PDB file of C-alpha atoms in Angstrom:
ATOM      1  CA  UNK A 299      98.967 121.607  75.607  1.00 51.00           C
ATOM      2  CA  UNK A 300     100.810 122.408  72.311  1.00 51.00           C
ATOM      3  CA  UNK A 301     102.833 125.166  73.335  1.00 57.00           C
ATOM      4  CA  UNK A 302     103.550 122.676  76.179  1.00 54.00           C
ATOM      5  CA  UNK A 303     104.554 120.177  73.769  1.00 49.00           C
ATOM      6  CA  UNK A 304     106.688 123.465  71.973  1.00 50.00           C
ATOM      7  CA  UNK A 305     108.094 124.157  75.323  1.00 50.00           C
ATOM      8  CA  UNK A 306     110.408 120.743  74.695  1.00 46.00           C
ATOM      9  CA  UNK A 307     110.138 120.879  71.050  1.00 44.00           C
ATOM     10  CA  UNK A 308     107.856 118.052  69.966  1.00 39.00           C
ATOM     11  CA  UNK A 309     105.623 118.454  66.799  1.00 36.00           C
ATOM     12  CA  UNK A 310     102.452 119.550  67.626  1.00 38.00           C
ATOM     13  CA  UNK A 311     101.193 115.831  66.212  1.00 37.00           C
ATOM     14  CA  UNK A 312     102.630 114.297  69.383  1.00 39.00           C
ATOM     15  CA  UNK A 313      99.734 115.728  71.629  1.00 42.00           C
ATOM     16  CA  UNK A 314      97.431 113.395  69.903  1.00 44.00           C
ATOM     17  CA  UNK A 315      99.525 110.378  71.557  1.00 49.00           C
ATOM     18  CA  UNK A 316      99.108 108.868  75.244  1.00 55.00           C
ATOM     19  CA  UNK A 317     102.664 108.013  75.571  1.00 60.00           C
ATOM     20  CA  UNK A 318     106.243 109.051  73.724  1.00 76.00           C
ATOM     21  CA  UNK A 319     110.198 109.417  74.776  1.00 84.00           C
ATOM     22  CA  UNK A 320     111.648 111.793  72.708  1.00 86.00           C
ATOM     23  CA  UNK A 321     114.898 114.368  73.307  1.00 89.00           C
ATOM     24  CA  UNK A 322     115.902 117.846  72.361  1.00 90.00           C
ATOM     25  CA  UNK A 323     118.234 120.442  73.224  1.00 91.00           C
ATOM     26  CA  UNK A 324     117.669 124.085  74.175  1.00 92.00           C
ATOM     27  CA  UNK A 325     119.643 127.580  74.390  1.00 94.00           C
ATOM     28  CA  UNK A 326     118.832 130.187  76.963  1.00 95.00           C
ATOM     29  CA  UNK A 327     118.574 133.481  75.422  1.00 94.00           C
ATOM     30  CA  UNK A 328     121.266 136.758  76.551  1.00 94.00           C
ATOM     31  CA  UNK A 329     118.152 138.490  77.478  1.00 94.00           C
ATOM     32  CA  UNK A 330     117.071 136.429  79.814  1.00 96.00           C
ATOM     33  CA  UNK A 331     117.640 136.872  83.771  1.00 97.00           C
ATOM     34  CA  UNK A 332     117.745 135.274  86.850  1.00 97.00           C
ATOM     35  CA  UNK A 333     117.596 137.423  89.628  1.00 97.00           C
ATOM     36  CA  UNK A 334     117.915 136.528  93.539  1.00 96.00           C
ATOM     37  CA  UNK A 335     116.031 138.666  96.166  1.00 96.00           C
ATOM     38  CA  UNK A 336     116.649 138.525  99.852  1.00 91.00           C
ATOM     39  CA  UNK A 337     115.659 140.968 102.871  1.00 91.00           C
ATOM     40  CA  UNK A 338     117.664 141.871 106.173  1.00 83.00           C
ATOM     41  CA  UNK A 339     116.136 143.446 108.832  1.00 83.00           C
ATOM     42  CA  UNK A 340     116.753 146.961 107.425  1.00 84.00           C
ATOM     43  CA  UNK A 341     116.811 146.732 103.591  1.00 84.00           C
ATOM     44  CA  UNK A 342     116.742 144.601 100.592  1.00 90.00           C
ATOM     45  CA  UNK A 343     119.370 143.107  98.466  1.00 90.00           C
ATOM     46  CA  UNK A 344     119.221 141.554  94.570  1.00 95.00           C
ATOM     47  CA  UNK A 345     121.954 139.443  92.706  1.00 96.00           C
ATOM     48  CA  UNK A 346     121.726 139.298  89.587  1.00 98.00           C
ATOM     49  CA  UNK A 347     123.088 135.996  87.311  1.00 98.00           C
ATOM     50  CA  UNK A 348     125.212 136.632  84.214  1.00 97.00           C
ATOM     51  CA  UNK A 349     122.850 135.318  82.170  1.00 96.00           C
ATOM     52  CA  UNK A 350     125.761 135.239  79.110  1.00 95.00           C
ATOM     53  CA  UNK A 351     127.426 132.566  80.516  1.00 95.00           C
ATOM     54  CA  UNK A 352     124.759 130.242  79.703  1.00 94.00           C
ATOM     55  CA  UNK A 353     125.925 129.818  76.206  1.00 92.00           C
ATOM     56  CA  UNK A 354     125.839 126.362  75.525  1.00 94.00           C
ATOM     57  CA  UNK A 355     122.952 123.882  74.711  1.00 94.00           C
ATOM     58  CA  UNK A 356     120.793 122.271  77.529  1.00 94.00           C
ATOM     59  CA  UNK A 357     120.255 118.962  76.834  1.00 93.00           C
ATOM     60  CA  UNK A 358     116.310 117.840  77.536  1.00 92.00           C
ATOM     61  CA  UNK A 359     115.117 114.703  77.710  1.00 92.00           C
ATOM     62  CA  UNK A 360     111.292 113.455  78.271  1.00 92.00           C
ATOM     63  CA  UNK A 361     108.962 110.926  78.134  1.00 92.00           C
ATOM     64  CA  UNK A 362     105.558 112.130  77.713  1.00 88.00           C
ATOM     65  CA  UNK A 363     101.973 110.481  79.145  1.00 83.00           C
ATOM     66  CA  UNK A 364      98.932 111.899  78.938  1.00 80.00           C
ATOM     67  CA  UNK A 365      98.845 115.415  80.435  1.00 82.00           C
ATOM     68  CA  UNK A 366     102.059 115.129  81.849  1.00 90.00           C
ATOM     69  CA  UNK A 367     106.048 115.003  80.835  1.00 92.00           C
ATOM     70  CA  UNK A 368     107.981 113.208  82.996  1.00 93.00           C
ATOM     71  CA  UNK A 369     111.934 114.801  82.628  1.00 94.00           C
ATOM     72  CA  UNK A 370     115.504 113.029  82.759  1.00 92.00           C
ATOM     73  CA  UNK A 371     118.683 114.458  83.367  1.00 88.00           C
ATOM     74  CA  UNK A 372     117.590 118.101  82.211  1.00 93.00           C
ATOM     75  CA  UNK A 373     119.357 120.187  84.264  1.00 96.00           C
ATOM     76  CA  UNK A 374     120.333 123.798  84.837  1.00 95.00           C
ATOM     77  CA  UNK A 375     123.362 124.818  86.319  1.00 97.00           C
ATOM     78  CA  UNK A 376     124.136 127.886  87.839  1.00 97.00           C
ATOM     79  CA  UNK A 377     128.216 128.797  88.554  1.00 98.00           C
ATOM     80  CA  UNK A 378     127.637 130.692  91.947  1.00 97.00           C
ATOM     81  CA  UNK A 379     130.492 132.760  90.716  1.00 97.00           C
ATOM     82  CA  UNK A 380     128.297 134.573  87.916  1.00 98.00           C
ATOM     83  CA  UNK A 381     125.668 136.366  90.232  1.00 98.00           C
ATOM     84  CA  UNK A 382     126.553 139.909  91.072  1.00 97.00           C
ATOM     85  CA  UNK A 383     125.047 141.494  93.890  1.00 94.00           C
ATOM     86  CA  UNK A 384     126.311 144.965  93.242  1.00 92.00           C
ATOM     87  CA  UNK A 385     129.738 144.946  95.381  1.00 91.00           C
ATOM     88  CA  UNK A 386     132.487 143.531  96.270  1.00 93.00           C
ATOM     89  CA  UNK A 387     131.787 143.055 100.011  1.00 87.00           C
ATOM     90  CA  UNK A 388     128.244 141.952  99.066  1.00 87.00           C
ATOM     91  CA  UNK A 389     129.118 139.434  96.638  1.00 93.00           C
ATOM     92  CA  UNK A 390     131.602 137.704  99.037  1.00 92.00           C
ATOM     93  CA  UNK A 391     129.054 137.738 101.421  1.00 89.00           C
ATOM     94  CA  UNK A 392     126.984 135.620  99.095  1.00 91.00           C
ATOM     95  CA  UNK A 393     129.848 133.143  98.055  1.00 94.00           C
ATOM     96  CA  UNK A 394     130.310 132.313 101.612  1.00 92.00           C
ATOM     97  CA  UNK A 395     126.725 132.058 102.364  1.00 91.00           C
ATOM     98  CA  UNK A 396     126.406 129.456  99.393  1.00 94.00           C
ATOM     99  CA  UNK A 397     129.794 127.583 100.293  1.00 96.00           C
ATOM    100  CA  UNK A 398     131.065 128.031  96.964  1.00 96.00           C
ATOM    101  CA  UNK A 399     134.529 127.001  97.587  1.00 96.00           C
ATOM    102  CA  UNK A 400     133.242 123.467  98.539  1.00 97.00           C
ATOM    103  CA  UNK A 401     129.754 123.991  96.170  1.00 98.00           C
ATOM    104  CA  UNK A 402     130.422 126.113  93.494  1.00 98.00           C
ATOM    105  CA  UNK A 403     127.440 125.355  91.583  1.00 98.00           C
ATOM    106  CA  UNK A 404     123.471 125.464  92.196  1.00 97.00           C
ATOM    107  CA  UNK A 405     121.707 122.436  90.070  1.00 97.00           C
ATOM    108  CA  UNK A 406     118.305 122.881  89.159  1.00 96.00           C
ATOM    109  CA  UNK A 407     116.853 119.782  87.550  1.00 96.00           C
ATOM    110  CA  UNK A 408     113.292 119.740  85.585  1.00 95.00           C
ATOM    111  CA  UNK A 409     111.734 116.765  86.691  1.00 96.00           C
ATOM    112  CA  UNK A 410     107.597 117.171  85.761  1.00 95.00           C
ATOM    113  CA  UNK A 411     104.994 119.187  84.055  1.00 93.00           C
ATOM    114  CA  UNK A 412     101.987 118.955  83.979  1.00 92.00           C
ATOM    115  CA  UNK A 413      99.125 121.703  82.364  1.00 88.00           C
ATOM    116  CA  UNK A 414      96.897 124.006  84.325  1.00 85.00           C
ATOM    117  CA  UNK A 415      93.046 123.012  82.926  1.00 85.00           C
ATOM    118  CA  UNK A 416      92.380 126.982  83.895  1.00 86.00           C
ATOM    119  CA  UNK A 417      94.966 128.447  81.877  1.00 86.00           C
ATOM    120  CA  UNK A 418      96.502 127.539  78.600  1.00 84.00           C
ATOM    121  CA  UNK A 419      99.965 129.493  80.012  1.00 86.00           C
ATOM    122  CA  UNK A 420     100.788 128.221  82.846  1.00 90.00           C
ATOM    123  CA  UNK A 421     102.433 124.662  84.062  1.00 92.00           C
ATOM    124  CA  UNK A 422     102.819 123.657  87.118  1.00 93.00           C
ATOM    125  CA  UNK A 423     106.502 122.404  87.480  1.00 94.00           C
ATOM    126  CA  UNK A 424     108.223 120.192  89.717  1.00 96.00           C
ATOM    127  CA  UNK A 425     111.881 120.855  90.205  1.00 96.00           C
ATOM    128  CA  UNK A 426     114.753 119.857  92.353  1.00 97.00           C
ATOM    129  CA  UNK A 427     116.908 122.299  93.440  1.00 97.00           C
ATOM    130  CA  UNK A 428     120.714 121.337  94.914  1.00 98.00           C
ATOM    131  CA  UNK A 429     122.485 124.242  96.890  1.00 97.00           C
ATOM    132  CA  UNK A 430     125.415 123.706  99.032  1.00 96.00           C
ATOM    133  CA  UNK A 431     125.362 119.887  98.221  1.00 97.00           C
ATOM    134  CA  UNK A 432     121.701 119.935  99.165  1.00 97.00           C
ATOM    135  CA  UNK A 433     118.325 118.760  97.724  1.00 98.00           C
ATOM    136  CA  UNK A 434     114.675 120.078  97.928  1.00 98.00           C
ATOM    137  CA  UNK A 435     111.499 119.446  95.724  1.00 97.00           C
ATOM    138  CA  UNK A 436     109.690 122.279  94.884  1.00 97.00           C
ATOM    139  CA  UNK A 437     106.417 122.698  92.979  1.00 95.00           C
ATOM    140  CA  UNK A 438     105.816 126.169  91.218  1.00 94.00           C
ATOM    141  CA  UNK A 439     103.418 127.431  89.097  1.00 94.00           C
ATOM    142  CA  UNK A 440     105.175 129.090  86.138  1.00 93.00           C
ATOM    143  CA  UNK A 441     104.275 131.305  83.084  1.00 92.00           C
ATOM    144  CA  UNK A 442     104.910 131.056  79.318  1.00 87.00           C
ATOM    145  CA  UNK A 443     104.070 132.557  76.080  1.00 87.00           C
ATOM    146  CA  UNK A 444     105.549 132.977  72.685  1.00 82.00           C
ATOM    147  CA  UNK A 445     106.093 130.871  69.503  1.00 77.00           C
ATOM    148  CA  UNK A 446     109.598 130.351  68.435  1.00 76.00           C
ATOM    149  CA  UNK A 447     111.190 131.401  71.152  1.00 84.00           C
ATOM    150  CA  UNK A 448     109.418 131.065  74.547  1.00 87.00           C
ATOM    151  CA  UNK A 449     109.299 133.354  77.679  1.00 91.00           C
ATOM    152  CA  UNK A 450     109.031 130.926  80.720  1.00 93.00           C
ATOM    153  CA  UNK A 451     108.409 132.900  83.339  1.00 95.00           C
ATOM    154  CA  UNK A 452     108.359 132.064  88.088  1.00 95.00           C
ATOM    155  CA  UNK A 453     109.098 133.286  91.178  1.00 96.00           C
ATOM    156  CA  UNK A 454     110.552 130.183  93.336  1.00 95.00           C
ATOM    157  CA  UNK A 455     110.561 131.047  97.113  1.00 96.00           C
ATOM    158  CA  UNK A 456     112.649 129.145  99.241  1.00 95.00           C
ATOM    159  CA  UNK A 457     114.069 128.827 102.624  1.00 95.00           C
ATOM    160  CA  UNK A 458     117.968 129.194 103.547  1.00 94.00           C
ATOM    161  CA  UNK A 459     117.826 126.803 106.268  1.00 93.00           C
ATOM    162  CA  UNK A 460     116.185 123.890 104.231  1.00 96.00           C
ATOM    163  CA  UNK A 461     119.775 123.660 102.525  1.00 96.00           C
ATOM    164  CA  UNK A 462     121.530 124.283 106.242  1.00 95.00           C
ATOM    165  CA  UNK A 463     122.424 127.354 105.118  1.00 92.00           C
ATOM    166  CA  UNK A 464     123.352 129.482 107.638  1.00 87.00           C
ATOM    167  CA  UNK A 465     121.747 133.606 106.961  1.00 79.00           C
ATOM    168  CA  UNK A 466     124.778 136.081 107.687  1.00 72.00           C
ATOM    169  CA  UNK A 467     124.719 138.510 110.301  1.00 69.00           C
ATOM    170  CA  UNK A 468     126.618 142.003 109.865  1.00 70.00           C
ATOM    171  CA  UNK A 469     127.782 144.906 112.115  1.00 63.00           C
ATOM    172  CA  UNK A 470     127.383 142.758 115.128  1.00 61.00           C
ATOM    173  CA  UNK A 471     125.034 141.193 114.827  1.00 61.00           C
ATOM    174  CA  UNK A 472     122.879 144.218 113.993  1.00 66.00           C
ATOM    175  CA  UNK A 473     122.247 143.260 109.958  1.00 76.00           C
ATOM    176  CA  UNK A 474     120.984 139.861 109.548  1.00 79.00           C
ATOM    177  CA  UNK A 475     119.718 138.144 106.576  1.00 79.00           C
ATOM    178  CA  UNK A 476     115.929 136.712 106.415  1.00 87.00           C
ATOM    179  CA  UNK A 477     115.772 133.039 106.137  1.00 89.00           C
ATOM    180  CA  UNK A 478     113.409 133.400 102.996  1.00 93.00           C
ATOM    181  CA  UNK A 479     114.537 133.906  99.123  1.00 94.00           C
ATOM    182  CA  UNK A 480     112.929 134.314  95.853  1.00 96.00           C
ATOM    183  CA  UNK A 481     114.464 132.905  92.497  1.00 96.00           C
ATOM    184  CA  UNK A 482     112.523 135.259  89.633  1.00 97.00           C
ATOM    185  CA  UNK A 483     113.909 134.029  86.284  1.00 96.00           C
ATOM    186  CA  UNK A 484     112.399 135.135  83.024  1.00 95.00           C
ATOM    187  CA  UNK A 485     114.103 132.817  80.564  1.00 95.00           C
ATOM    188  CA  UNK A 486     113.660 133.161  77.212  1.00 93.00           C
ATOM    189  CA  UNK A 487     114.311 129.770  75.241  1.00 92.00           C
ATOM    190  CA  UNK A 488     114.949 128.673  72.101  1.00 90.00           C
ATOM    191  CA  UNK A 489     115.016 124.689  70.494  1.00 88.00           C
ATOM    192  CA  UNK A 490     119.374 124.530  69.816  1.00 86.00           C
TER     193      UNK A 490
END
């Protein structure tokens, strides 16, 4: 529970308390990534985010009670326009697929924690995820360690059509894009 606690930066003499509100801000690390993986029907593509354009504070607020911590208006958001998925044709490909020009952003808000009794390292996490102007709950498991600066680590799986987004076709018809995605981010975190 205390690296928990660390996780949003409250002293470790908070865990002794049912209930507190309390608010923080964090940096994400250069060395950090976010990473996109998708399959078609004959290979596999990756974008990767520009992790360096995360440079300024995130702003976290909480409210903790008992094993949980209940998050407000800590968000993370993504410019569509930083991922790179290793061309030109590619990344326009990907642009459309999001509908950047009308949604050029993909908001992931923090919304819950709450431990794992089994494992000191893991949460499980409750997030909202907004793409293309629209939002789905999702409940993921997801990995930490580390003192001063934390490695939160998750693989968030997630369905193209749950955001009506439509999976491109290529060549006729002959490429096409599988509805299912995974987010892998390995963010490393610091208190700003």
């Amino acid at each position: 529970m205390k690296k928990i606690l660390f996780f949003i930066s409250i002293l470790a003499t908070l865990a002794f308390t049912n209930a507190f509100v309390g608010s923080t801000s964090v940096l994400i690390a250069p060395t950090s990534k976010i990473l996109i993986k998708g399959k078609t029907n004959i290979s596999t593509f990756k974008c990767q985010y520009n992790v360096s354009k995360l440079n300024k504070p995130i702003p976290v607020f909480f409210r903790k009670y008992k094993d949980e911590i209940i998050f407000d208006k800590t968000t993370l958001v993504l410019d569509n326009a930083n991922f790179d998925c290793g061309g030109t044709g590619i990344n326009n490909d990907f642009q459309k697929l999001l509908k950047s020009e009308t949604y050029p952003h993909i908001f992931i808000k923090l919304k819950e924690i709450s431990e794992d009794p089994n494992n000191e390292n893991r949460i499980q996490a409750l997030l909202d995820i907004e793409i293309a102007g629209i939002t789905r709950s999702y409940s993921i498991p997801i990995e930490f360690e580390g003192e001063d600066t934390l490695l939160i680590k998750g693989i968030l799986s997630l369905n193209l059509r749950d955001f009506n987004l439509e999976p491109p076709k290529k060549a006729f018809g002959l490429i096409v894009v599988k509805d299912t995605i995974d987010i892998n981010f390995q963010l490393r975190v610091e208190e700003y």
